[in-house]
Amino acid sequence: MENSRYSLSIAAQVEKDLNEIIFYLTEPGMYQTNIDQLVEHIFDGLDQLQVHPLSGTPLDTKTVVPTKIRYLIIDDYLLFYEVVFIAYYHLSKIS
């Protein structure tokens, strides 16, 4: 049985952050294969969230401020996200 996949909405800031990470890792001369591996790990993490959206740790386990934000550790980076469930209902008349 195939796992169901949840919809994932990625904020523009995430793309900007990823581009900045790549830029700053390229500057000191990090090997391109290491950069590619990090990017692959980040996308693997996003794929994981599409199948298991609650797999990250709730942020409020680390703070005293209540929040719905969760985080996923990917190599040396933290991916922060929020799970938003949208329910779709369909009503049919029974004949």
mmCIF file of N, CA and C in Angstrom, residues 20-57:
data_model
loop_
_atom_site.group_PDB
_atom_site.id
_atom_site.type_symbol
_atom_site.label_atom_id
_atom_site.label_comp_id
_atom_site.label_asym_id
_atom_site.label_seq_id
_atom_site.Cartn_x
_atom_site.Cartn_y
_atom_site.Cartn_z
ATOM 1 N N GLU A 20 20.621 31.377 -0.116
ATOM 2 C CA GLU A 20 21.664 32.007 0.697
ATOM 3 C C GLU A 20 22.597 30.970 1.316
ATOM 4 N N ILE A 21 22.043 29.855 1.756
ATOM 5 C CA ILE A 21 22.877 28.781 2.312
ATOM 6 C C ILE A 21 23.856 28.295 1.249
ATOM 7 N N ILE A 22 23.347 28.061 0.052
ATOM 8 C CA ILE A 22 24.212 27.595 -1.036
ATOM 9 C C ILE A 22 25.295 28.629 -1.330
ATOM 10 N N PHE A 23 24.911 29.909 -1.380
ATOM 11 C CA PHE A 23 25.881 30.973 -1.655
ATOM 12 C C PHE A 23 26.979 31.005 -0.595
ATOM 13 N N TYR A 24 26.589 30.973 0.674
ATOM 14 C CA TYR A 24 27.574 31.065 1.751
ATOM 15 C C TYR A 24 28.440 29.811 1.877
ATOM 16 N N LEU A 25 27.927 28.669 1.477
ATOM 17 C CA LEU A 25 28.743 27.461 1.492
ATOM 18 C C LEU A 25 29.710 27.442 0.315
ATOM 19 N N THR A 26 29.330 28.068 -0.782
ATOM 20 C CA THR A 26 30.191 28.129 -1.963
ATOM 21 C C THR A 26 31.352 29.088 -1.730
ATOM 22 N N GLU A 27 31.085 30.183 -1.013
ATOM 23 C CA GLU A 27 32.104 31.212 -0.756
ATOM 24 C C GLU A 27 33.379 30.641 -0.141
ATOM 25 N N PRO A 28 33.305 29.895 0.970
ATOM 26 C CA PRO A 28 34.554 29.405 1.564
ATOM 27 C C PRO A 28 35.163 28.226 0.814
ATOM 28 N N GLY A 29 34.557 27.835 -0.292
ATOM 29 C CA GLY A 29 35.144 26.783 -1.103
ATOM 30 C C GLY A 29 34.703 25.379 -0.746
ATOM 31 N N MET A 30 33.497 25.235 -0.199
ATOM 32 C CA MET A 30 32.996 23.892 0.092
ATOM 33 C C MET A 30 32.830 23.134 -1.221
ATOM 34 N N TYR A 31 33.136 21.864 -1.208
ATOM 35 C CA TYR A 31 33.014 21.049 -2.410
ATOM 36 C C TYR A 31 31.563 21.021 -2.897
ATOM 37 N N GLN A 32 31.390 21.120 -4.191
ATOM 38 C CA GLN A 32 30.049 21.130 -4.784
ATOM 39 C C GLN A 32 29.280 19.855 -4.443
ATOM 40 N N THR A 33 29.983 18.732 -4.345
ATOM 41 C CA THR A 33 29.287 17.483 -4.003
ATOM 42 C C THR A 33 28.687 17.556 -2.599
ATOM 43 N N ASN A 34 29.368 18.238 -1.670
ATOM 44 C CA ASN A 34 28.831 18.395 -0.310
ATOM 45 C C ASN A 34 27.614 19.316 -0.314
ATOM 46 N N ILE A 35 27.672 20.364 -1.113
ATOM 47 C CA ILE A 35 26.530 21.276 -1.225
ATOM 48 C C ILE A 35 25.343 20.538 -1.827
ATOM 49 N N ASP A 36 25.598 19.774 -2.887
ATOM 50 C CA ASP A 36 24.528 18.999 -3.525
ATOM 51 C C ASP A 36 23.915 18.003 -2.551
ATOM 52 N N GLN A 37 24.751 17.392 -1.709
ATOM 53 C CA GLN A 37 24.261 16.424 -0.731
ATOM 54 C C GLN A 37 23.367 17.107 0.307
ATOM 55 N N LEU A 38 23.756 18.310 0.754
ATOM 56 C CA LEU A 38 22.926 19.048 1.707
ATOM 57 C C LEU A 38 21.575 19.387 1.095
ATOM 58 N N VAL A 39 21.579 19.881 -0.138
ATOM 59 C CA VAL A 39 20.326 20.223 -0.817
ATOM 60 C C VAL A 39 19.455 18.973 -0.956
ATOM 61 N N GLU A 40 20.068 17.854 -1.289
ATOM 62 C CA GLU A 40 19.325 16.599 -1.398
ATOM 63 C C GLU A 40 18.708 16.212 -0.054
ATOM 64 N N HIS A 41 19.451 16.384 1.034
ATOM 65 C CA HIS A 41 18.923 16.072 2.371
ATOM 66 C C HIS A 41 17.741 16.976 2.723
ATOM 67 N N ILE A 42 17.837 18.245 2.349
ATOM 68 C CA ILE A 42 16.733 19.175 2.625
ATOM 69 C C ILE A 42 15.483 18.737 1.868
ATOM 70 N N PHE A 43 15.635 18.396 0.598
ATOM 71 C CA PHE A 43 14.479 17.944 -0.178
ATOM 72 C C PHE A 43 13.961 16.590 0.315
ATOM 73 N N ASP A 44 14.850 15.726 0.807
ATOM 74 C CA ASP A 44 14.405 14.469 1.427
ATOM 75 C C ASP A 44 13.546 14.769 2.658
ATOM 76 N N GLY A 45 13.957 15.780 3.437
ATOM 77 C CA GLY A 45 13.177 16.184 4.606
ATOM 78 C C GLY A 45 11.806 16.696 4.218
ATOM 79 N N LEU A 46 11.744 17.477 3.132
ATOM 80 C CA LEU A 46 10.453 17.965 2.649
ATOM 81 C C LEU A 46 9.582 16.811 2.164
ATOM 82 N N ASP A 47 10.193 15.847 1.493
ATOM 83 C CA ASP A 47 9.445 14.653 1.070
ATOM 84 C C ASP A 47 8.911 13.891 2.282
ATOM 85 N N GLN A 48 9.731 13.793 3.321
ATOM 86 C CA GLN A 48 9.309 13.112 4.551
ATOM 87 C C GLN A 48 8.084 13.795 5.141
ATOM 88 N N LEU A 49 8.057 15.118 5.124
ATOM 89 C CA LEU A 49 6.929 15.852 5.687
ATOM 90 C C LEU A 49 5.656 15.656 4.869
ATOM 91 N N GLN A 50 5.801 15.387 3.574
ATOM 92 C CA GLN A 50 4.620 15.133 2.758
ATOM 93 C C GLN A 50 3.964 13.808 3.109
ATOM 94 N N VAL A 51 4.734 12.872 3.606
ATOM 95 C CA VAL A 51 4.194 11.568 3.990
ATOM 96 C C VAL A 51 3.866 11.529 5.485
ATOM 97 N N HIS A 52 4.729 12.138 6.300
ATOM 98 C CA HIS A 52 4.566 12.127 7.757
ATOM 99 C C HIS A 52 4.689 13.561 8.293
ATOM 100 N N PRO A 53 3.630 14.375 8.162
ATOM 101 C CA PRO A 53 3.736 15.784 8.538
ATOM 102 C C PRO A 53 3.998 16.030 10.023
ATOM 103 N N LEU A 54 3.722 15.073 10.865
ATOM 104 C CA LEU A 54 3.946 15.257 12.303
ATOM 105 C C LEU A 54 5.279 14.666 12.759
ATOM 106 N N SER A 55 6.155 14.326 11.826
ATOM 107 C CA SER A 55 7.410 13.672 12.190
ATOM 108 C C SER A 55 8.420 14.613 12.837
ATOM 109 N N GLY A 56 8.263 15.909 12.640
ATOM 110 C CA GLY A 56 9.153 16.862 13.298
ATOM 111 C C GLY A 56 8.791 17.024 14.762
ATOM 112 N N THR A 57 9.669 17.653 15.515
ATOM 113 C CA THR A 57 9.469 17.869 16.945
ATOM 114 C C THR A 57 8.697 19.160 17.188
#
